[in-house]
């Protein structure tokens, strides 16, 4: 693989301070440590979800660790009364979830000391925050928000009618006064309408399992889906499913309850948006490190992952999720990157004639999933050039589709991540090795956008600079600059390298949540892999350019 194909183009003159290990040595060690940590964790390294934790607190009062969940909600409430991360539109769903959960606890439990007052005050603050949030979109394209938001608005208002809540001094005015309304852009009837379609179909479609809590209250018990452990890999969906089945009884219910307890134990009583995320995590970690030339840090482990995760029937990101093109493409890509090439045939079922659907029944296309598919096909053909006749027409179609969806400013956006730097890096990495004027111009436009949006401290980020987004921006510039030295790229990369160095060794650093599921989440190991890879690529480029 040549350097440009490997993602290593670009320049930098960043050096480590005296007395510290060379960057490449420290990156190699960090990559090896990360691979070992990911391999040893059967659940995955992701920050707990406030939304999911609140849903479980509300629907599963029998689950051990309830007090930890209560304290987490009280501790995480912002000064303005809201919950969640990111700008105001992203805080709508977590705030609704937390308010409903707090009201549920107040309603069902006699609470000692001042806990009831603390909860009631938190609920009142959350209700005030909801009243001050935007009343209309655009809303973020997070999973099943069209069901979850109106469902929770109705649930909060129903809780406010209960005597145990309405009689509390902190909440009396909310019982009598204006109630939360379904914001414009959402339909109050959506959960019931989807439930009607489920009844007409005689069951709940697989793609709704992950967000089953959005329709659970509108379905008869006879239509509950089957679950083998967590329903849809979601603690919230599982808790709602168990509640719909009248508590954790029966073999399936007990297994789901046991799995829910195990996940809560792994995350200190709290819950993530999906569990386990090991398939998703290992594929993304392996791809980031292998593309940067760091596969040797743990090659036997990466090859073991590739052998285990590739599936000729397609790959799902977690056990209860649908088979999807994104994870399938990444399995093909990782297999090629670690010299275990496997065929791209499992992607064929997602090919709609223009691009790849991310999963069967998808409502909107994913640019990052198609970029991963394009990368996978390109990597596979490096091992099997005789297959170019079969796959080159598909690659051309997908590449053209990516170029057509580039924004006028030069970047791309995607539904799986809040930051355009993620989608843009994926598309640039997919397009840069391919011939063609339009593709080259698209990559150049992306690099120009990156250069124009760097922050004063050398970082990049849509809501302030982050190490994660800076790593993506570095890869865009390295992938776009080609073998020729470009001073304006070099200056930007110098500043980025300094920023990444300064933030690399912060103890217990928690990366901000930028990834899309039901709300924003932060897969820590995957983010760390991207940062290690970017630092390694910067130093590799520096060494290449200054070699005698």
XYZ file of C-alpha atoms in Angstrom, residues 14-407:
394
model
C 5.510 18.933 15.302
C 8.092 17.446 17.675
C 7.789 16.093 21.189
C 9.236 18.102 24.106
C 12.643 17.072 25.376
C 12.567 14.166 27.793
C 9.412 12.573 26.407
C 9.222 9.439 24.257
C 9.162 10.064 20.500
C 5.618 10.572 19.265
C 5.621 7.439 17.171
C 6.916 5.342 20.089
C 4.244 6.742 22.403
C 1.554 6.281 19.747
C 2.632 2.698 19.116
C 2.475 1.960 22.829
C -0.860 3.749 23.188
C -2.297 1.796 20.253
C -1.147 -1.498 21.758
C -2.602 -0.590 25.144
C -5.900 0.448 23.575
C -6.197 -2.768 21.559
C -5.596 -4.774 24.734
C -8.174 -2.789 26.705
C -10.821 -3.125 24.004
C -10.151 -6.844 23.661
C -10.558 -7.353 27.421
C -13.854 -5.447 27.733
C -16.942 -7.540 26.865
C -19.255 -4.500 26.924
C -17.434 -1.583 25.312
C -16.133 1.792 26.459
C -18.907 4.330 26.092
C -20.177 7.013 28.436
C -23.539 6.173 30.056
C -26.619 7.786 28.532
C -28.709 10.103 30.662
C -31.715 9.413 28.452
C -31.342 5.643 28.768
C -30.591 5.779 32.502
C -33.733 7.826 33.124
C -35.881 5.463 31.046
C -34.673 2.478 33.055
C -35.190 4.347 36.344
C -38.786 4.991 35.315
C -39.696 1.611 33.814
C -37.645 -0.796 35.958
C -37.906 0.189 39.643
C -36.963 -3.394 40.595
C -33.504 -3.140 39.012
C -30.667 -2.825 41.577
C -28.862 0.512 41.597
C -31.881 2.804 41.537
C -30.358 5.230 44.027
C -27.275 5.608 41.846
C -29.528 6.476 38.925
C -31.441 9.024 41.005
C -28.228 10.680 42.179
C -26.901 10.708 38.620
C -29.949 12.580 37.366
C -29.740 15.112 40.180
C -26.017 15.587 39.671
C -26.187 15.976 35.884
C -28.895 18.624 35.738
C -27.550 21.840 34.231
C -27.929 25.253 35.828
C -30.759 26.144 33.453
C -32.726 23.050 34.540
C -32.086 21.010 31.399
C -30.286 17.711 30.955
C -28.058 16.408 28.180
C -25.136 17.586 26.055
C -24.794 19.813 23.042
C -26.909 22.773 21.889
C -30.521 23.279 22.990
C -32.192 21.069 20.329
C -30.141 18.088 21.524
C -31.240 18.677 25.124
C -34.956 18.254 24.435
C -35.125 14.462 24.588
C -32.785 13.953 27.595
C -34.679 16.636 29.528
C -38.050 15.036 28.772
C -36.676 11.654 29.800
C -35.216 12.938 33.058
C -38.328 14.924 34.022
C -40.595 11.931 33.412
C -38.303 9.645 35.439
C -38.091 12.053 38.360
C -41.887 12.393 38.399
C -42.217 8.608 38.275
C -39.974 8.210 41.337
C -41.929 10.882 43.218
C -45.179 9.141 42.368
C -44.297 5.616 43.415
C -41.907 5.874 46.378
C -42.080 7.356 49.869
C -38.731 9.127 50.026
C -36.749 9.858 53.150
C -35.202 13.162 54.169
C -35.041 15.891 51.582
C -34.850 13.559 48.582
C -38.457 14.219 47.595
C -37.858 17.978 47.723
C -34.672 17.638 45.662
C -36.473 15.560 43.052
C -39.467 17.868 42.905
C -37.203 20.891 42.539
C -35.295 19.109 39.770
C -38.550 18.278 37.984
C -39.746 21.877 38.283
C -36.423 23.094 36.892
C -36.678 20.621 34.030
C -40.198 21.723 33.206
C -39.058 25.339 33.145
C -36.190 24.362 30.856
C -38.595 22.591 28.503
C -40.698 25.737 28.333
C -37.633 27.756 27.311
C -36.303 25.321 24.689
C -37.015 26.092 21.025
C -40.623 25.401 20.078
C -39.692 24.422 16.527
C -36.831 22.730 14.682
C -34.686 21.996 12.896
C -34.265 19.078 15.261
C -31.296 16.711 15.202
C -31.717 13.532 13.164
C -31.412 11.171 16.123
C -32.900 7.673 16.250
C -36.712 7.557 16.452
C -37.007 11.074 17.870
C -40.327 11.334 16.012
C -41.681 8.651 18.376
C -39.752 9.317 21.564
C -40.363 13.058 21.869
C -44.183 13.068 21.568
C -44.401 9.922 23.678
C -42.464 11.501 26.518
C -44.389 14.781 26.322
C -47.595 12.782 26.838
C -46.008 10.765 29.663
C -44.809 13.886 31.496
C -48.254 15.464 31.311
C -49.868 12.258 32.529
C -47.479 12.205 35.514
C -48.348 15.803 36.379
C -51.961 14.734 36.846
C -51.099 12.201 39.568
C -51.952 13.323 43.141
C -48.538 12.402 44.562
C -46.967 14.811 42.078
C -49.622 17.493 41.759
C -49.787 18.104 45.514
C -46.082 18.817 45.923
C -45.380 22.547 46.470
C -42.610 22.653 43.856
C -44.922 21.178 41.226
C -48.322 22.609 42.115
C -48.075 25.433 39.618
C -47.052 23.023 36.855
C -50.063 20.849 37.657
C -52.382 23.838 37.237
C -50.492 25.860 34.677
C -49.300 25.409 31.069
C -48.064 21.930 30.273
C -45.255 20.843 27.970
C -46.422 20.686 24.370
C -45.182 18.625 21.470
C -42.777 20.948 19.618
C -43.460 21.865 16.013
C -41.823 19.371 13.712
C -43.096 16.427 15.750
C -46.521 14.784 15.568
C -48.309 13.969 18.824
C -50.112 11.098 17.091
C -46.945 9.431 15.734
C -46.504 6.751 18.451
C -50.122 5.610 18.120
C -49.922 5.683 14.329
C -46.828 3.469 14.304
C -48.422 1.145 16.846
C -51.452 0.815 14.555
C -49.152 -0.215 11.715
C -47.564 -2.803 14.001
C -50.981 -4.206 14.890
C -51.946 -4.341 11.219
C -48.689 -6.126 10.395
C -49.131 -8.530 13.292
C -45.839 -7.648 14.967
C -43.138 -5.098 15.687
C -40.578 -4.678 12.851
C -37.027 -5.534 13.816
C -35.836 -1.979 13.157
C -38.139 -0.735 15.967
C -36.710 -3.066 18.617
C -33.915 -0.638 19.547
C -36.463 2.127 20.234
C -39.314 -0.099 21.383
C -40.039 2.193 24.357
C -41.480 4.669 21.844
C -44.441 2.398 21.032
C -44.566 0.025 24.016
C -47.478 1.762 25.714
C -49.692 1.461 22.630
C -49.324 -2.256 21.910
C -51.169 -5.250 23.336
C -49.126 -7.896 25.112
C -49.815 -10.330 22.307
C -47.699 -8.234 19.930
C -44.581 -7.984 22.069
C -41.464 -8.968 20.110
C -39.268 -11.874 21.066
C -36.120 -10.983 23.005
C -32.986 -12.991 23.631
C -31.284 -10.878 26.261
C -31.566 -7.134 25.732
C -34.271 -6.140 23.266
C -32.649 -4.233 20.416
C -29.447 -4.027 22.485
C -31.136 -1.140 24.317
C -31.597 -0.924 28.106
C -34.527 1.486 27.677
C -36.279 -0.731 25.136
C -35.668 -3.766 27.339
C -37.036 -2.095 30.475
C -40.152 -1.019 28.555
C -40.543 -4.541 27.144
C -40.305 -6.140 30.585
C -42.817 -3.624 31.985
C -45.184 -4.400 29.114
C -44.874 -8.090 29.983
C -46.021 -7.330 33.552
C -42.600 -7.568 35.186
C -39.547 -9.800 34.930
C -41.206 -13.189 34.871
C -40.844 -16.121 32.518
C -37.649 -17.352 30.903
C -37.265 -14.538 28.360
C -38.176 -11.823 30.829
C -35.759 -13.192 33.420
C -32.926 -13.397 30.915
C -33.597 -9.821 29.831
C -33.672 -8.709 33.466
C -30.385 -10.485 34.177
C -28.766 -8.879 31.135
C -30.066 -5.465 32.152
C -28.592 -5.938 35.628
C -25.249 -6.967 34.115
C -25.102 -3.864 31.922
C -26.001 -1.634 34.886
C -23.239 -3.286 36.917
C -20.690 -2.642 34.137
C -21.574 1.066 34.095
C -21.881 1.667 37.836
C -25.659 1.479 37.976
C -26.102 3.642 34.882
C -26.991 2.549 31.341
C -25.582 3.219 27.845
C -27.661 3.589 24.676
C -26.609 0.177 23.384
C -24.853 -2.828 24.884
C -22.614 -4.525 24.138
C -20.962 -2.310 21.509
C -17.957 -4.591 21.011
C -18.593 -5.278 17.300
C -18.985 -1.594 16.468
C -16.123 -0.583 18.749
C -13.615 -3.170 17.537
C -14.266 -2.470 13.864
C -13.853 1.293 14.224
C -10.802 1.002 16.499
C -9.148 -1.506 14.165
C -9.827 0.578 11.053
C -8.480 3.786 12.576
C -5.276 2.193 13.841
C -4.631 -0.028 10.818
C -5.146 2.822 8.329
C -2.528 4.825 10.225
C 0.032 2.041 10.065
C -0.445 0.979 13.690
C -1.791 -2.519 13.069
C 1.540 -4.017 14.172
C 0.786 -2.756 17.697
C -1.593 -5.678 18.099
C -1.836 -7.472 14.768
C -2.782 -10.939 16.114
C -5.650 -9.390 18.077
C -6.839 -7.288 15.130
C -6.743 -10.345 12.889
C -8.709 -12.303 15.483
C -11.332 -9.553 15.501
C -11.494 -9.524 11.702
C -11.925 -13.295 11.516
C -14.609 -13.293 14.194
C -16.604 -10.240 13.118
C -16.840 -10.767 9.367
C -20.052 -12.578 8.481
C -21.034 -13.605 4.942
C -24.654 -12.906 5.914
C -23.823 -9.331 6.941
C -22.693 -7.708 10.177
C -24.757 -6.061 12.900
C -23.242 -3.484 15.254
C -24.710 -5.122 18.343
C -26.586 -8.407 18.906
C -30.087 -6.912 18.910
C -29.644 -4.552 15.976
C -30.310 -5.085 12.298
C -27.636 -6.229 9.901
C -26.403 -3.029 8.254
C -24.155 -1.844 5.454
C -22.007 0.322 7.731
C -20.783 -2.480 9.997
C -20.621 -4.903 7.089
C -18.441 -2.506 5.088
C -16.191 -1.930 8.069
C -15.756 -5.680 8.533
C -14.681 -5.984 4.888
C -12.371 -2.966 5.268
C -10.724 -4.164 8.478
C -10.232 -7.650 7.051
C -8.330 -6.176 4.098
C -6.315 -3.767 6.257
C -5.023 -6.581 8.499
C -4.259 -8.960 5.617
C -7.330 -11.142 6.112
C -9.222 -10.044 2.961
C -12.861 -11.160 2.812
C -15.286 -10.654 -0.041
C -17.651 -7.648 -0.276
C -20.573 -9.876 -1.366
C -22.549 -9.236 1.880
C -22.897 -5.596 0.827
C -24.898 -6.488 -2.276
C -28.213 -6.732 -0.440
C -27.938 -3.028 0.501
C -27.222 -1.785 -3.045
C -30.231 0.236 -4.242
C -28.776 0.980 -7.678
C -27.451 4.436 -6.714
C -25.736 3.897 -3.382
C -25.929 1.582 -0.382
C -28.858 1.737 2.008
C -27.515 1.542 5.523
C -30.134 -1.068 6.417
C -33.231 -2.539 4.850
C -36.121 -0.121 5.300
C -33.916 2.935 5.790
C -35.646 6.316 5.498
C -32.569 8.435 4.728
C -29.161 7.526 3.316
C -25.901 7.632 5.243
C -22.891 9.291 3.622
C -20.420 7.832 6.121
C -21.747 4.304 5.569
C -21.293 4.709 1.808
C -17.828 6.160 2.325
C -16.961 3.099 4.414
C -18.303 0.845 1.668
C -16.198 2.657 -0.933
C -13.117 2.328 1.284
C -13.871 -1.374 1.769
C -14.152 -2.072 -1.963
C -10.942 -0.176 -2.672
C -9.071 -2.061 0.071
C -10.407 -5.399 -1.139
C -9.296 -4.718 -4.732
C -5.742 -4.096 -3.579
C -5.703 -7.762 -2.577
C -7.844 -8.987 -5.493
C -7.196 -6.731 -8.513
C -8.810 -9.292 -10.812
C -12.186 -8.356 -9.287
C -12.008 -4.776 -10.541
C -14.468 -5.477 -13.355
C -17.145 -6.541 -10.895
C -16.657 -3.738 -8.370
C -15.377 -0.696 -10.286
C -18.846 0.264 -11.631
C -20.238 0.129 -8.094
C -17.352 2.216 -6.778
C -17.946 4.807 -9.499
C -21.648 5.041 -8.618
C -20.989 5.415 -4.909
C -18.184 7.935 -5.448
C -20.436 10.039 -7.676
C -23.201 9.885 -5.069
C -20.803 11.141 -2.394
C -19.624 14.018 -4.576
C -23.212 14.979 -5.403
C -24.012 15.280 -1.693
C -21.088 17.511 -0.783
C -22.228 20.800 0.764
